[in-house]
Coordinates of C-alpha atoms and ligand atoms in Angstrom, one line a residue:
X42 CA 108.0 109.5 92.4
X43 CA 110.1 106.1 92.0
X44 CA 108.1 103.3 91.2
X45 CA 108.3 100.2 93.9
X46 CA 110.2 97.4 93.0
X47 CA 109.6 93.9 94.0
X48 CA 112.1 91.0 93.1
X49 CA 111.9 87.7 94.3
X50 CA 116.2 85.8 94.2
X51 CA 115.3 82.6 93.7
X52 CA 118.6 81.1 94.9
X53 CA 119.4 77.7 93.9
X54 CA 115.8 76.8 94.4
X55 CA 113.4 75.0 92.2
X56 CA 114.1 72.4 89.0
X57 CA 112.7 73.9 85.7
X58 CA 109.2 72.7 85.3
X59 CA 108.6 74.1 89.5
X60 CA 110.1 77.2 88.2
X61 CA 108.2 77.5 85.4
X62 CA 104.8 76.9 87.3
X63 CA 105.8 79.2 90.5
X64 CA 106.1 81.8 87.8
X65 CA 102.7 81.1 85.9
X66 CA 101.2 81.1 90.1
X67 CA 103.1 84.4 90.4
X68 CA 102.0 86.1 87.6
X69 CA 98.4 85.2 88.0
X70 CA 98.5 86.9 91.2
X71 CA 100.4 89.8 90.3
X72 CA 97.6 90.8 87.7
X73 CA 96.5 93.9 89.5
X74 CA 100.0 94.9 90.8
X75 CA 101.3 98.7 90.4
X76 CA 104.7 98.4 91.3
X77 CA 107.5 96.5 88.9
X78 CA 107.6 92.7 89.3
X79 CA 110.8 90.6 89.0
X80 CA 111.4 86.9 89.2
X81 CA 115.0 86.1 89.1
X82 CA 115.5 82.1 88.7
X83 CA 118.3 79.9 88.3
X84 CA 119.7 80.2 84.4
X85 CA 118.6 76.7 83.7
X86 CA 115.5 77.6 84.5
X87 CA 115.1 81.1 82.6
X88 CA 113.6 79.5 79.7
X89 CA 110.5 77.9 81.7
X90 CA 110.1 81.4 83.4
X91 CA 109.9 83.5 80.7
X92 CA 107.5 81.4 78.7
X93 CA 105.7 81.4 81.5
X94 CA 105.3 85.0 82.6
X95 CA 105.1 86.0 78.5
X96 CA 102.4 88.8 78.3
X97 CA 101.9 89.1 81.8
X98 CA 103.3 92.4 84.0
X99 CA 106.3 89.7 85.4
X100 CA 109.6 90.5 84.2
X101 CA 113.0 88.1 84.4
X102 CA 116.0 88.4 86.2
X103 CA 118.8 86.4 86.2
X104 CA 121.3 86.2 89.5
X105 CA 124.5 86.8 87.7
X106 CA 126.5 88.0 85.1
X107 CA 130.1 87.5 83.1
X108 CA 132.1 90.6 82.8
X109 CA 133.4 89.6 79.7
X110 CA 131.5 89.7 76.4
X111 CA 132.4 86.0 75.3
X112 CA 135.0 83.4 75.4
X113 CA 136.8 80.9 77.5
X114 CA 135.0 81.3 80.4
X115 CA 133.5 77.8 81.7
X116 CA 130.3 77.6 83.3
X117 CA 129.4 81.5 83.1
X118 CA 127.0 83.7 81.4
X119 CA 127.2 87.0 79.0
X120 CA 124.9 89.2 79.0
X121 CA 124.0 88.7 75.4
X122 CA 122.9 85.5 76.7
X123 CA 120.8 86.7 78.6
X124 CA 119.1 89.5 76.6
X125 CA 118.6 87.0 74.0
X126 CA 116.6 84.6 75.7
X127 CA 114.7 87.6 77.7
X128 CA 116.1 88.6 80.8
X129 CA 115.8 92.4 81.3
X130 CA 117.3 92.3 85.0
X131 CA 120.4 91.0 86.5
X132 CA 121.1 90.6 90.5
X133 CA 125.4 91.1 91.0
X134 CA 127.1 90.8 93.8
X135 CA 125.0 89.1 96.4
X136 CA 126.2 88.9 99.3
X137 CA 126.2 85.1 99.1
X138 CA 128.7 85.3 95.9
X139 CA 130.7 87.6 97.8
X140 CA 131.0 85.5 100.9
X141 CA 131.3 81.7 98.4
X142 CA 132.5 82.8 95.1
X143 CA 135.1 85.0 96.0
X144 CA 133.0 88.6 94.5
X145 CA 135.1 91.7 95.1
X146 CA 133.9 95.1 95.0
X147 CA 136.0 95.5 91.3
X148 CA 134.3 92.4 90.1
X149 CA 130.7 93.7 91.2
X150 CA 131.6 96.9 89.6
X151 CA 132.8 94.8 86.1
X152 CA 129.6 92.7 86.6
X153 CA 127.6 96.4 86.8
X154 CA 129.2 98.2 83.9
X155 CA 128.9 94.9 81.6
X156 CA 125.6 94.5 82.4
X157 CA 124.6 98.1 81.9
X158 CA 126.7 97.9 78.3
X159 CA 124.7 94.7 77.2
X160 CA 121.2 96.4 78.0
X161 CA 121.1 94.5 81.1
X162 CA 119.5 96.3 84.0
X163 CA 122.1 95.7 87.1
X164 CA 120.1 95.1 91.0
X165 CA 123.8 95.9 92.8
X166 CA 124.0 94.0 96.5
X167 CA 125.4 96.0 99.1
X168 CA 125.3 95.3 102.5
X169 CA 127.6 94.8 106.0
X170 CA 128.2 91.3 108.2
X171 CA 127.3 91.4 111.7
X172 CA 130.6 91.8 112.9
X173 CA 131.0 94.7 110.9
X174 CA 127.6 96.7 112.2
X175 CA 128.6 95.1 115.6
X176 CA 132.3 97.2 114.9
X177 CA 130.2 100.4 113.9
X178 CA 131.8 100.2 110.3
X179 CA 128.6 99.4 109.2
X180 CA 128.1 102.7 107.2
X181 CA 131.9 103.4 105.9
X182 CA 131.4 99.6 104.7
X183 CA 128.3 100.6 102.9
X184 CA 129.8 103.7 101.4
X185 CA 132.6 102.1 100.3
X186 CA 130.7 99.4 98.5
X187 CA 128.2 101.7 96.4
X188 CA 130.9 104.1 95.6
X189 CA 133.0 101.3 94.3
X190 CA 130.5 99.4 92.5
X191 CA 129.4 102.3 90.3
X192 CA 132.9 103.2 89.2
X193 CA 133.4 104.6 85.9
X194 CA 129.3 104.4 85.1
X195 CA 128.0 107.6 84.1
X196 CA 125.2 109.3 85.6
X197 CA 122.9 108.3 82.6
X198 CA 123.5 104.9 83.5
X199 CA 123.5 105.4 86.6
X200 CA 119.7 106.6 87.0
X201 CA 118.7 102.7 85.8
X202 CA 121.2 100.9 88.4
X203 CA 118.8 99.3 91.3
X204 CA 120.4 99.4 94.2
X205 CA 119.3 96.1 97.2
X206 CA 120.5 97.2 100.7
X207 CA 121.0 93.5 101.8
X208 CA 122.5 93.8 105.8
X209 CA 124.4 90.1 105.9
X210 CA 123.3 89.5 109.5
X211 CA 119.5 89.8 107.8
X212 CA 119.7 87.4 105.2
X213 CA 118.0 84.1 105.7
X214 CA 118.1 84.3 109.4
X215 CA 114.5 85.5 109.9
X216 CA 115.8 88.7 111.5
X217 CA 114.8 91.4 109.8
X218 CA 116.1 95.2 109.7
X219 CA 113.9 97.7 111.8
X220 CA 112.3 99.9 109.1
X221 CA 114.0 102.7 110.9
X222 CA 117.7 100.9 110.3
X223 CA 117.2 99.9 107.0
X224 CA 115.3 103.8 105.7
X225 CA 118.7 104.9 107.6
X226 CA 121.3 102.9 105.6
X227 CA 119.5 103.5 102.1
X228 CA 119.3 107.6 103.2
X229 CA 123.0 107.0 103.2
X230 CA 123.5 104.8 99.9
X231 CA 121.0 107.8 98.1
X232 CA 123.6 110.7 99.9
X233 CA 126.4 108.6 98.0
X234 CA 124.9 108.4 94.5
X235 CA 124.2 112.2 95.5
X236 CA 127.6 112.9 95.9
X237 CA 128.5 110.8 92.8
X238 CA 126.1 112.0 90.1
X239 CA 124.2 114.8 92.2
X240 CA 120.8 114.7 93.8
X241 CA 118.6 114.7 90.5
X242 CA 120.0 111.6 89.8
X243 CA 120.2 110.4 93.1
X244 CA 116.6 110.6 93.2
X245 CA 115.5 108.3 90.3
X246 CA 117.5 105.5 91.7
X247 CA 115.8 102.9 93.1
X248 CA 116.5 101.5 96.6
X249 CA 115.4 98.2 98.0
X250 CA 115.7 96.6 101.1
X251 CA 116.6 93.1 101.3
X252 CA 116.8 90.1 104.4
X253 CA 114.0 88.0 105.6
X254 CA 111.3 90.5 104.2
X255 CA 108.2 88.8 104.6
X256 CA 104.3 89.2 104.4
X257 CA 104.1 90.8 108.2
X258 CA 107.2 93.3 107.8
X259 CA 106.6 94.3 103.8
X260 CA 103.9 97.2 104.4
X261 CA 106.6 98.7 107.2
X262 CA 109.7 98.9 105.4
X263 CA 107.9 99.7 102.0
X264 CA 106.5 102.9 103.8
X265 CA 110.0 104.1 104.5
X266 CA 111.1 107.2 102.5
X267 CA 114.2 106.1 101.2
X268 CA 113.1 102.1 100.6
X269 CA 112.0 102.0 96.8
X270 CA 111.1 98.1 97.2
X271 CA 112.5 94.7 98.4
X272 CA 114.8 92.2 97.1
X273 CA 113.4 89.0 98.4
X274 CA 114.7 85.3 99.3
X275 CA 112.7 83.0 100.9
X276 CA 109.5 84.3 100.7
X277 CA 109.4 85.0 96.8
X278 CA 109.4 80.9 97.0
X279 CA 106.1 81.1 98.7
X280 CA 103.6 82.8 96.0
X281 CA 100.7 83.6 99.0
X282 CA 103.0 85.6 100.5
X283 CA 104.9 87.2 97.5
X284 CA 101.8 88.3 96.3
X285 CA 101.0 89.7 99.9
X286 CA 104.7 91.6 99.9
X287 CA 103.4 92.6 95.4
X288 CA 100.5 94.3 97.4
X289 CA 102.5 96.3 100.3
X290 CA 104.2 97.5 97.3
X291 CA 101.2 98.7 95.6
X292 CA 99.2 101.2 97.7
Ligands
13P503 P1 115.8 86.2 102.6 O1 114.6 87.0 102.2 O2 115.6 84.7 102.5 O3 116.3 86.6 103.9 O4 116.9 86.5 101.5 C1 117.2 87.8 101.1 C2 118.1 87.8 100.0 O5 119.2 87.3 100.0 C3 117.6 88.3 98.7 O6 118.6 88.4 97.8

């Protein structure tokens, strides 16, 4: 049985001291949860958070991660960084780096492996644009994207990789996937790591489903076989209804 997984992306949302108090709000209503609990702010604010959220059953995510150990790398974080001040999850390759910050599938796949080798614990974004699921590429898209993020990871590391199905089209707009398409495309990212690392492993890797999951469609989509959790924008800023979404995932 895969535990659920809940993990609010904070986006470039929040200054330091909201951050810091959404988290306490968070984890005061998270108390009684029974599925994993993730709160992924912006760094500046990953201090705040993980004072806050210190003892409680809320863990830290940040929303990306250098490939490179160290170095001459303006404005960018190592994992070490990260470890050090707490973090234990890292969100790479968003679809909204992809689409603004030029992410590749080989830079996701860096992003993956460095995280993994600095005791980070990588959420991986896949997901296709509209035009592309309009096209009917949508699942060789998909495919291709989870195949080539996990290059050269072993099935060891593998097995601790979350993977967020994230459909582009879904993101933000406040239309959601049916539970039925989204089950479908995470059925087909579990076949790939089946075909990758075989189906033991395949199994303990946890799927989410992300874009515009809410209070109303949570209970739905977490009730699908192959959705393992949800990887949450906009309604992770609201902590009624995160909490709400905290409790879909804990039945
Ligand atoms: P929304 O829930 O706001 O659609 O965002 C989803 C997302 O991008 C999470 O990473």
């Amino acid at each position: 049985m895969r535990k659920k997984f809940i993990a609010g992306n904070w986006k470039m949302n929040k200054t330091p001291s909201e951050a810091a108090a959404l988290a306490l709000e968070i984890s005061e209503k998270a108390l009684d949860a029974k599925c994993d609990v993730v709160v992924c702010p912006a760094a500046v604010c990953i201090p705040g958070v993980i004072s806050s959220v210190d003892g409680t059953n809320v863990e830290v995510g940040a929303q990306n991660v250098h490939f490179k150990e160290n170095g001459a790398y303006t404005g960018e974080l190592s994992a070490a960084m990260l470890t050090d001040a707490g973090v234990k999850y890292v969100i790479i390759g968003h679809s909204e780096r992809r689409q603004y910050f030029g992410e590749t599938d080989e830079t996701v796949n860096l992003r993956t492996r460095t995280a993994l080798s600095g005791g980070l614990l990588p959420i991986v974004c896949i997901g296709e644009s509209l035009g592309e699921r309009e096209d009917g590429i949508m699942y060789e898209v998909v495919r291709r994207q989870a195949k080539l993020a996990m290059m050269n990871i072993s099935a060891d590391e593998a097995a601790g990789v979350i993977i967020a199905y994230e459909p582009v089209w879904a993101i933000g707009t406040g239309k959601t996937a049916t539970a039925e398409q989204a089950d479908e495309v995470c059925g087909i990212i579990r076949s790939v790591m089946g075909e990758l690392y075989g189906d033991d492993t395949a199994e303990k890797i946890r799927i989410l489903y992300g874009g515009s999951m809410n209070a109303s469609n949570a209970a739905e989509l977490l009730a699908q076989p192959n959705i393992d959790g949800g990887l949450i924008g906009g309604a992770s800023l609201k902590p009624g209804d995160f909490a709400e979404i905290i409790k879909a995932a804990s039945v």
